[in-house]
Amino acid sequence: MLQVFKFGGASVKDAAGVKNVCRIISRNNNNMVVVISAMGKTTNAMEDLVEAYFELDELAVKKLYDSIYEYHNQIVSELFEVDHSFNEKFDELFKSLWKRLQVHSSGDYDYEYDQIVSYGEMLSTQIVSNYANNISLLNEWVDVRDVIKTDENYRDAVINWGLSAQLGHKTFSFKNQSLYITQGFLGSTINNQTTTLGREGSDYSGAIIAHILEAEHLTIWKDVPGVLNADPRWYPSAQKLKEISYPEAIELAFYGAQVIHPKTLKPLQNKGIPLYVKSFIDESIEGTVIRSVEHQRTEVPVYILKKDQLFITISPKDFSFILEGNLRDIFSIFTEHKVKINLMQNSALNFSVCVNNIRQVNVLIDALKVNYTVRYNEDVELVTVRNYTTESIEEITSGKEIVDSQLSRNTARYVIKKSDWVFN
Ligand code: ADP
Ligand code: ASP
Ligand code: MG
């Protein structure tokens, strides 16, 4: 039997986490590929580093680099003896990152982002793989960039499935090895330039590898007992969903249930590979399974909150209607700026969207302003309720200032002015 495990940043955020991950792996004797993300919040820290590098702010670069080094070094010092040979390898990785930061940027932000941010996963997998070998959990470290081949769409690269499958079978041959440890989130172009698959993309990496190798199942290990009917950090009485169909899970991920990356499900569904979501804190809890099931709907309403949204209303300056031509133009501006639309709505003269309030949005708005009048609402949140009931809608909307709403047969969506959430 072959299985794929994926561990996210929270599971390897400190030395105790690394030990726990190794313990979970060692309890499973099957042939296995383990996919790991960057440690803790390293990807966010790396993003700040890219920002400082682009702004030519040498002081900030040094400060951020040092804090990333300190964070990892603390973990390494707890896992390895001072004279262990891994310490040298670890310092070499940091030296190569530092060297990269001293070279003038190519000016291509997305390209440089991928080259720098990828160090997060390189570091985490080297640390876990070497530690595992050290405690006789024998494994082979694999550079996933030799397996997952993509196009050159940096920061949101598209998989070359044929080539990746070919390389995957060769690399993960399981001839003399039963355990491989590799990176999530990363891929590379035909010319071996590093690419990334989009933020939170390690779940997707797990699914790609499971698909290619036709694994028995993929298990993603989280800090929650499974997929719940809401984010427990927001909605305290969230309850676990035992079983979800692929299409329903795709919908939940699409609307922003952060627990699974939206691209994860399709490669699994196509080969009928079940996805288990389990707790790395307590393995004995059953978790959630996503697979082909008769009943498509979940038994309870599912609440999905997307914070930090911007509600943008776009109107043609020439008073023309919002028709296909204008929409094509507007969509191409969104595509060009890599801004994803979370909700859209149109009327005769206005086209409105809800998007994540991220750095690229300012540039997008400037581009839209050439031909359109643009108004926007900051400080809004987007709430989706799947399989809603009258009570669940009441629960979400009572006392709230609603900026926009959409109701379909199974899904209710509200753009809501930000205020504190109080649930009874
Ligand atoms: P990873 O460590 O794999 O990157 P994430 O932090 O991205 O994991 O995802 C796990 C988090 O997702 C949980 O801690 C939880 O707060 C949040 N979350 C959001 N929606 C849900 C949901 N419907 N069910 C479970 N967890 C959810
Ligand atoms: N480390 C990457 C991120 O934080 C990928 C992942 O964790 O899934 O976005
Ligand atoms: Mg994550």
Coordinates of C-alpha atoms and ligand atoms in Angstrom, one line a residue:
M1 CA 0.0 0.0 0.0
L2 CA 1.2 3.5 -0.9
Q3 CA 0.0 6.6 0.9
V4 CA 0.8 10.3 1.0
F5 CA 0.9 12.3 4.2
K6 CA 0.9 16.1 4.2
F7 CA 2.0 18.2 7.2
G8 CA 1.4 21.9 7.3
G9 CA 3.3 24.7 8.9
A10 CA 1.5 24.5 12.2
S11 CA 2.6 20.9 12.7
V12 CA 6.3 21.7 12.4
K13 CA 6.3 25.1 14.1
D14 CA 8.9 24.0 16.7
A15 CA 11.2 21.1 17.7
A16 CA 8.4 19.3 19.6
G17 CA 6.3 19.6 16.4
V18 CA 9.0 18.0 14.3
K19 CA 9.3 15.1 16.9
N20 CA 5.6 14.6 16.8
V21 CA 5.5 14.5 13.0
C22 CA 8.2 11.9 13.0
R23 CA 6.3 9.9 15.6
I24 CA 3.2 9.9 13.4
I25 CA 5.1 8.8 10.3
S26 CA 6.9 6.0 12.2
R27 CA 3.6 4.5 13.3
N28 CA 2.7 3.8 9.7
N29 CA 4.7 1.0 8.0
N30 CA 3.5 1.5 4.5
N31 CA 5.3 2.9 1.5
M32 CA 4.9 6.6 2.0
V33 CA 5.6 10.1 0.5
V34 CA 5.5 12.8 3.1
V35 CA 4.9 16.4 1.9
I36 CA 5.8 19.2 4.3
S37 CA 5.2 23.0 4.3
A38 CA 7.5 25.7 5.6
M39 CA 7.7 25.9 9.4
G40 CA 5.1 27.9 11.3
K41 CA 4.6 31.3 9.7
T42 CA 7.8 31.2 7.7
T43 CA 6.1 31.9 4.3
N44 CA 4.7 35.1 5.7
A45 CA 8.2 36.1 7.0
M46 CA 9.7 35.2 3.6
E47 CA 7.1 37.4 1.9
D48 CA 8.2 40.3 4.1
L49 CA 11.8 39.5 3.1
V50 CA 10.9 39.7 -0.6
E51 CA 9.2 43.0 -0.1
A52 CA 12.2 44.5 1.7
Y53 CA 14.5 43.1 -1.0
F54 CA 12.4 44.7 -3.7
E55 CA 12.4 48.0 -1.9
L56 CA 16.2 47.8 -1.7
D57 CA 15.8 48.3 2.1
E58 CA 19.1 46.6 3.2
L59 CA 18.5 47.1 6.8
A60 CA 15.1 45.5 6.7
V61 CA 16.5 42.6 4.6
K62 CA 19.2 41.9 7.2
K63 CA 16.7 42.1 10.1
L64 CA 14.2 39.8 8.5
Y65 CA 16.9 37.3 7.3
D66 CA 18.3 37.3 10.9
S67 CA 15.0 36.6 12.4
I68 CA 14.2 33.7 10.0
Y69 CA 17.7 32.3 10.7
E70 CA 17.1 32.6 14.5
Y71 CA 13.8 30.9 14.4
H72 CA 15.1 27.9 12.4
N73 CA 18.3 27.8 14.3
Q74 CA 16.5 27.5 17.6
I75 CA 14.6 24.4 16.3
V76 CA 17.8 22.9 14.8
S77 CA 19.7 23.4 18.1
E78 CA 17.0 21.5 19.9
L79 CA 17.0 18.7 17.5
F80 CA 20.7 18.1 16.7
E81 CA 23.9 18.0 18.7
V82 CA 26.2 21.0 18.2
D83 CA 28.8 18.9 16.2
H84 CA 26.2 17.1 14.0
S85 CA 27.0 17.3 10.3
F86 CA 23.6 18.7 9.6
N87 CA 24.6 22.0 11.1
E88 CA 26.9 22.6 8.2
K89 CA 24.3 21.8 5.6
F90 CA 21.9 24.1 7.5
D91 CA 24.3 27.0 7.4
E92 CA 25.0 26.4 3.7
L93 CA 21.3 26.8 2.9
F94 CA 21.2 30.1 4.7
K95 CA 24.4 31.2 3.0
S96 CA 22.9 30.5 -0.4
L97 CA 19.7 32.5 0.6
W98 CA 21.9 35.4 1.7
K99 CA 23.9 35.3 -1.5
R100 CA 20.6 35.5 -3.5
L101 CA 19.6 38.6 -1.5
Q102 CA 22.9 40.3 -2.4
V103 CA 22.3 39.9 -6.1
H104 CA 20.3 42.6 -7.9
S105 CA 16.8 41.6 -8.6
S106 CA 15.6 40.8 -12.1
G107 CA 12.8 43.3 -11.6
D108 CA 10.2 40.5 -12.0
Y109 CA 8.5 40.4 -8.6
D110 CA 6.7 37.1 -9.0
Y111 CA 9.8 35.3 -10.3
E112 CA 12.0 36.6 -7.4
Y113 CA 9.2 35.8 -4.9
D114 CA 9.3 32.2 -5.9
Q115 CA 13.1 31.9 -5.8
I116 CA 13.2 33.4 -2.3
V117 CA 10.0 32.1 -0.6
S118 CA 10.9 28.5 -1.6
Y119 CA 13.7 28.5 1.0
G120 CA 11.0 28.0 3.6
E121 CA 10.1 24.5 2.3
M122 CA 13.7 23.7 1.6
L123 CA 14.7 24.4 5.2
S124 CA 11.7 22.6 6.8
T125 CA 12.1 19.4 4.7
Q126 CA 15.9 19.3 5.3
I127 CA 15.4 19.6 9.0
V128 CA 12.7 17.0 9.2
S129 CA 14.4 14.5 6.9
N130 CA 17.8 14.8 8.6
Y131 CA 16.2 14.6 12.1
A132 CA 14.2 11.5 11.0
N133 CA 17.3 9.8 9.7
N134 CA 19.1 10.7 12.9
I135 CA 16.5 8.8 14.9
S136 CA 16.6 5.9 12.5
L137 CA 13.4 6.7 10.7
L138 CA 15.2 6.1 7.5
N139 CA 14.1 8.2 4.5
E140 CA 15.2 9.9 1.3
W141 CA 14.9 13.6 0.9
V142 CA 13.5 14.5 -2.5
D143 CA 13.8 17.9 -4.1
V144 CA 10.2 18.2 -5.4
R145 CA 11.4 20.5 -8.2
D146 CA 12.8 17.4 -9.9
V147 CA 9.3 16.0 -9.9
I148 CA 6.6 18.6 -10.2
K149 CA 7.1 20.5 -13.5
T150 CA 5.1 23.6 -14.2
D151 CA 4.7 26.5 -16.6
E152 CA 6.3 29.9 -15.9
N153 CA 3.3 31.4 -14.2
Y154 CA 5.3 32.3 -11.1
R155 CA 3.3 32.3 -7.8
D156 CA 0.4 30.4 -9.3
A157 CA 2.1 27.9 -11.6
V158 CA 0.2 25.4 -13.7
I159 CA 1.2 21.7 -13.5
N160 CA 2.5 19.8 -16.5
W161 CA 0.8 16.6 -15.5
G162 CA 2.4 14.3 -18.1
L163 CA 6.0 15.2 -17.4
S164 CA 5.4 15.3 -13.6
A165 CA 3.9 11.8 -13.7
Q166 CA 6.9 10.5 -15.6
L167 CA 9.4 12.1 -13.2
G168 CA 7.3 11.1 -10.2
H169 CA 7.3 7.4 -11.0
K170 CA 11.1 7.5 -11.6
T171 CA 11.9 9.5 -8.4
F172 CA 9.5 7.7 -6.1
S173 CA 10.3 4.2 -7.3
F174 CA 10.2 2.6 -3.8
K175 CA 12.9 0.2 -5.0
N176 CA 15.3 0.7 -2.1
Q177 CA 13.3 3.0 -0.1
S178 CA 9.9 3.0 1.7
L179 CA 9.8 6.6 2.9
Y180 CA 10.4 9.9 1.0
I181 CA 10.2 13.4 2.5
T182 CA 9.6 16.3 0.1
Q183 CA 8.4 19.9 -0.1
G184 CA 4.9 21.1 -0.6
F185 CA 4.0 24.3 -2.5
L186 CA 7.0 24.1 -4.9
G187 CA 7.6 23.1 -8.5
S188 CA 9.9 24.1 -11.3
T189 CA 9.9 25.1 -14.9
I190 CA 11.4 23.0 -17.7
N191 CA 14.5 25.2 -17.2
N192 CA 14.6 24.4 -13.5
Q193 CA 13.5 27.7 -12.2
T194 CA 11.6 27.4 -9.0
T195 CA 7.9 28.1 -9.1
T196 CA 5.2 28.1 -6.4
L197 CA 1.6 26.8 -6.6
G198 CA -0.2 29.6 -4.8
R199 CA -0.4 30.4 -1.0
E200 CA -1.4 27.4 1.1
G201 CA -0.6 25.2 -1.9
S202 CA 1.0 22.3 0.0
D203 CA -2.3 20.4 0.3
Y204 CA -2.4 20.6 -3.5
S205 CA 1.1 19.2 -3.7
G206 CA 0.0 16.2 -1.6
A207 CA -2.9 15.7 -4.0
I208 CA -0.7 15.9 -7.1
I209 CA 1.7 13.3 -5.8
A210 CA -1.1 11.0 -4.6
H211 CA -2.7 11.3 -8.1
I212 CA 0.5 10.6 -10.0
L213 CA 1.5 7.6 -7.8
E214 CA -2.1 6.4 -7.6
A215 CA -1.8 6.3 -3.8
E216 CA -4.3 4.5 -1.7
H217 CA -5.1 7.7 0.2
L218 CA -3.9 11.2 1.1
T219 CA -4.0 12.3 4.7
I220 CA -3.6 15.9 5.6
W221 CA -2.7 16.5 9.2
K222 CA -4.1 19.6 10.8
D223 CA -4.4 21.3 14.2
V224 CA -8.2 20.6 14.1
P225 CA -9.9 17.3 14.5
G226 CA -11.1 17.3 10.8
V227 CA -13.2 19.5 8.6
L228 CA -15.7 21.3 10.8
N229 CA -18.8 23.1 9.8
A230 CA -17.0 26.4 10.4
D231 CA -13.6 27.7 11.4
P232 CA -13.5 27.1 15.2
R233 CA -11.4 30.2 15.7
W234 CA -14.4 32.2 14.6
Y235 CA -17.5 30.0 15.4
P236 CA -16.9 28.4 18.8
S237 CA -19.6 25.6 18.5
A238 CA -18.3 24.3 15.2
Q239 CA -18.8 20.6 14.8
K240 CA -16.9 18.0 12.8
L241 CA -18.2 16.7 9.5
K242 CA -17.5 12.9 9.4
E243 CA -17.8 12.4 5.7
I244 CA -18.1 14.8 2.7
S245 CA -18.5 14.1 -1.0
Y246 CA -15.9 15.4 -3.4
P247 CA -18.2 18.0 -5.0
E248 CA -19.4 19.4 -1.7
A249 CA -15.8 19.6 -0.4
I250 CA -14.8 21.4 -3.6
E251 CA -17.6 23.9 -3.0
L252 CA -16.5 24.5 0.6
A253 CA -12.9 25.0 -0.4
F254 CA -13.9 27.2 -3.3
Y255 CA -15.9 29.5 -1.0
G256 CA -12.9 29.8 1.3
A257 CA -13.0 27.1 3.9
Q258 CA -9.4 27.6 4.7
V259 CA -8.9 24.0 5.9
I260 CA -8.3 22.6 2.4
H261 CA -6.8 24.3 -0.6
P262 CA -9.4 24.5 -3.4
K263 CA -7.2 22.8 -6.0
T264 CA -6.7 19.7 -3.8
L265 CA -9.8 17.8 -4.5
K266 CA -10.0 17.4 -8.2
P267 CA -6.8 15.3 -8.7
L268 CA -8.1 13.0 -6.0
Q269 CA -11.6 12.8 -7.3
N270 CA -10.4 11.9 -10.8
K271 CA -8.7 8.8 -9.4
G272 CA -11.1 8.1 -6.6
I273 CA -8.5 8.6 -3.9
P274 CA -10.0 9.4 -0.5
L275 CA -8.7 12.4 1.4
Y276 CA -8.5 12.1 5.2
V277 CA -8.2 15.2 7.3
K278 CA -6.9 14.3 10.7
S279 CA -5.5 15.9 13.9
F280 CA -1.8 15.8 14.4
I281 CA -2.5 16.8 18.0
D282 CA -4.6 13.7 18.7
E283 CA -4.3 10.9 16.2
S284 CA -6.9 8.8 17.9
I285 CA -9.7 11.1 16.7
E286 CA -11.3 9.7 13.6
G287 CA -11.2 12.9 11.5
T288 CA -13.0 13.6 8.3
V289 CA -13.0 11.6 5.1
I290 CA -13.7 13.1 1.7
R291 CA -14.7 10.6 -1.0
S292 CA -17.4 9.4 -3.4
V293 CA -20.6 9.2 -1.4
E294 CA -24.3 8.9 -2.3
H295 CA -25.5 11.9 -0.2
Q296 CA -24.0 15.0 -1.7
R297 CA -25.0 17.5 1.0
T298 CA -23.6 17.9 4.5
E299 CA -26.0 17.3 7.3
V300 CA -25.7 20.8 8.9
P301 CA -25.2 24.3 7.5
V302 CA -21.5 25.1 6.8
Y303 CA -20.3 28.7 7.6
I304 CA -17.4 30.2 5.8
L305 CA -15.9 33.5 6.7
K306 CA -13.4 35.4 4.5
K307 CA -12.0 38.3 6.4
D308 CA -10.2 41.4 5.1
Q309 CA -12.2 41.9 2.0
L310 CA -12.7 44.8 -0.4
F311 CA -16.0 45.3 -2.1
I312 CA -15.3 47.1 -5.4
T313 CA -18.0 48.6 -7.6
I314 CA -16.9 49.3 -11.2
S315 CA -19.0 51.5 -13.6
P316 CA -18.0 52.4 -17.2
K317 CA -17.1 56.1 -17.5
D318 CA -18.9 56.4 -20.9
F319 CA -22.3 55.4 -19.3
S320 CA -22.4 52.3 -21.4
F321 CA -24.1 49.2 -19.9
I322 CA -22.2 46.4 -18.2
L323 CA -22.3 43.9 -21.1
E324 CA -20.1 41.2 -22.5
G325 CA -17.5 43.6 -24.0
N326 CA -17.0 45.6 -20.7
L327 CA -16.9 42.4 -18.7
R328 CA -14.3 40.9 -20.9
D329 CA -12.2 44.0 -20.5
I330 CA -12.7 44.0 -16.7
F331 CA -11.9 40.3 -16.3
S332 CA -8.7 40.7 -18.3
I333 CA -7.5 43.4 -16.0
F334 CA -8.2 41.1 -13.0
T335 CA -6.4 38.2 -14.7
E336 CA -3.4 40.4 -15.6
H337 CA -3.1 41.6 -11.9
K338 CA -3.6 38.1 -10.5
V339 CA -6.5 39.2 -8.3
K340 CA -9.0 36.5 -7.7
I341 CA -12.7 37.4 -7.4
N342 CA -14.5 35.9 -4.4
L343 CA -18.0 37.1 -5.3
M344 CA -19.4 39.0 -8.3
Q345 CA -22.7 40.8 -9.0
N346 CA -23.8 43.0 -11.9
S347 CA -26.6 45.4 -12.7
A348 CA -27.2 47.6 -15.8
L349 CA -24.5 50.1 -14.9
N350 CA -22.4 48.5 -12.2
F351 CA -20.2 45.5 -11.8
S352 CA -19.3 44.7 -8.2
V353 CA -16.8 42.2 -6.8
C354 CA -15.5 41.1 -3.5
V355 CA -11.7 40.4 -3.4
N356 CA -9.1 39.8 -0.8
N357 CA -7.6 43.1 0.3
I358 CA -4.0 42.3 -0.8
R359 CA -1.1 44.3 -2.1
Q360 CA -1.9 43.9 -5.8
V361 CA -5.4 45.4 -5.4
N362 CA -4.1 49.0 -5.4
V363 CA -2.4 48.5 -8.8
L364 CA -5.5 46.8 -10.1
I365 CA -7.7 49.7 -9.1
D366 CA -5.4 52.2 -10.8
A367 CA -5.6 50.1 -14.0
L368 CA -9.4 49.9 -13.8
K369 CA -9.7 53.7 -13.3
V370 CA -8.5 54.3 -16.8
N371 CA -11.9 53.4 -18.3
Y372 CA -14.1 53.0 -15.2
T373 CA -15.3 54.8 -12.2
V374 CA -14.2 52.7 -9.2
R375 CA -15.8 52.9 -5.7
Y376 CA -14.9 50.6 -2.9
N377 CA -15.9 49.6 0.6
E378 CA -13.0 48.6 2.9
D379 CA -13.4 46.7 6.1
V380 CA -15.9 44.2 4.9
E381 CA -16.1 40.4 5.3
L382 CA -17.7 37.8 3.1
V383 CA -19.7 35.1 4.8
T384 CA -21.0 32.1 2.9
V385 CA -23.5 29.6 4.3
R386 CA -23.8 26.3 2.5
N387 CA -27.0 24.3 3.0
Y388 CA -28.5 27.3 4.8
T389 CA -31.6 27.3 7.0
T390 CA -33.6 30.3 8.2
E391 CA -32.0 30.0 11.6
S392 CA -28.5 30.0 10.2
I393 CA -29.1 33.1 8.1
E394 CA -30.6 34.8 11.1
E395 CA -27.5 33.9 13.2
I396 CA -25.1 35.4 10.6
T397 CA -27.0 38.5 9.6
S398 CA -28.7 39.8 12.8
G399 CA -27.4 43.1 13.9
K400 CA -25.1 43.3 10.9
E401 CA -24.8 46.0 8.2
I402 CA -25.2 44.1 4.9
V403 CA -23.4 45.6 1.9
D404 CA -24.4 42.9 -0.6
S405 CA -26.2 39.6 -0.6
Q406 CA -26.7 36.6 -2.9
L407 CA -29.1 33.7 -2.4
S408 CA -29.1 30.5 -4.5
R409 CA -30.8 27.2 -3.7
N410 CA -28.0 25.9 -1.5
T411 CA -25.9 28.9 -0.8
A412 CA -26.4 32.2 0.9
R413 CA -23.6 34.8 0.7
Y414 CA -23.3 38.1 2.5
V415 CA -20.8 41.0 2.2
I416 CA -20.9 42.4 5.7
K417 CA -19.4 45.5 7.3
K418 CA -16.8 44.4 9.7
S419 CA -17.9 44.3 13.4
D420 CA -17.4 41.9 16.3
W421 CA -18.9 38.4 16.0
V422 CA -20.9 37.3 19.0
F423 CA -22.4 33.8 18.9
N424 CA -24.6 32.4 21.6
Ligands
ADP1 P1 -1.8 24.0 7.6 O1 -1.0 23.9 8.8 O2 -2.0 22.7 6.9 O3 -1.4 25.1 6.7 P2 -4.1 25.7 8.0 O4 -3.7 26.6 9.2 O5 -4.0 26.4 6.7 O6 -3.3 24.4 8.1 O7 -5.5 25.2 8.2 C1 -6.0 24.7 9.4 C2 -6.9 25.8 10.1 O8 -8.0 26.0 9.2 C3 -7.5 25.5 11.4 O9 -6.6 25.8 12.4 C4 -8.8 26.3 11.4 O10 -8.7 27.4 12.2 C5 -9.0 26.7 10.0 N1 -10.3 26.4 9.4 C6 -11.0 27.2 8.6 N2 -12.1 26.6 8.3 C7 -12.2 25.4 8.8 C8 -13.1 24.3 8.8 N3 -14.2 24.4 8.1 N4 -12.8 23.2 9.5 C9 -11.6 23.1 10.1 N5 -10.7 24.1 10.2 C10 -11.0 25.2 9.6
ASP2 N1 4.1 27.4 3.0 C1 3.1 27.8 2.0 C2 2.2 28.8 2.6 O1 2.3 29.2 3.7 C3 2.4 26.6 1.5 C4 1.5 25.9 2.5 O2 1.8 26.0 3.7 O3 0.6 25.2 2.1 O4 1.4 29.4 1.8
MG3 MG -1.7 26.7 5.8

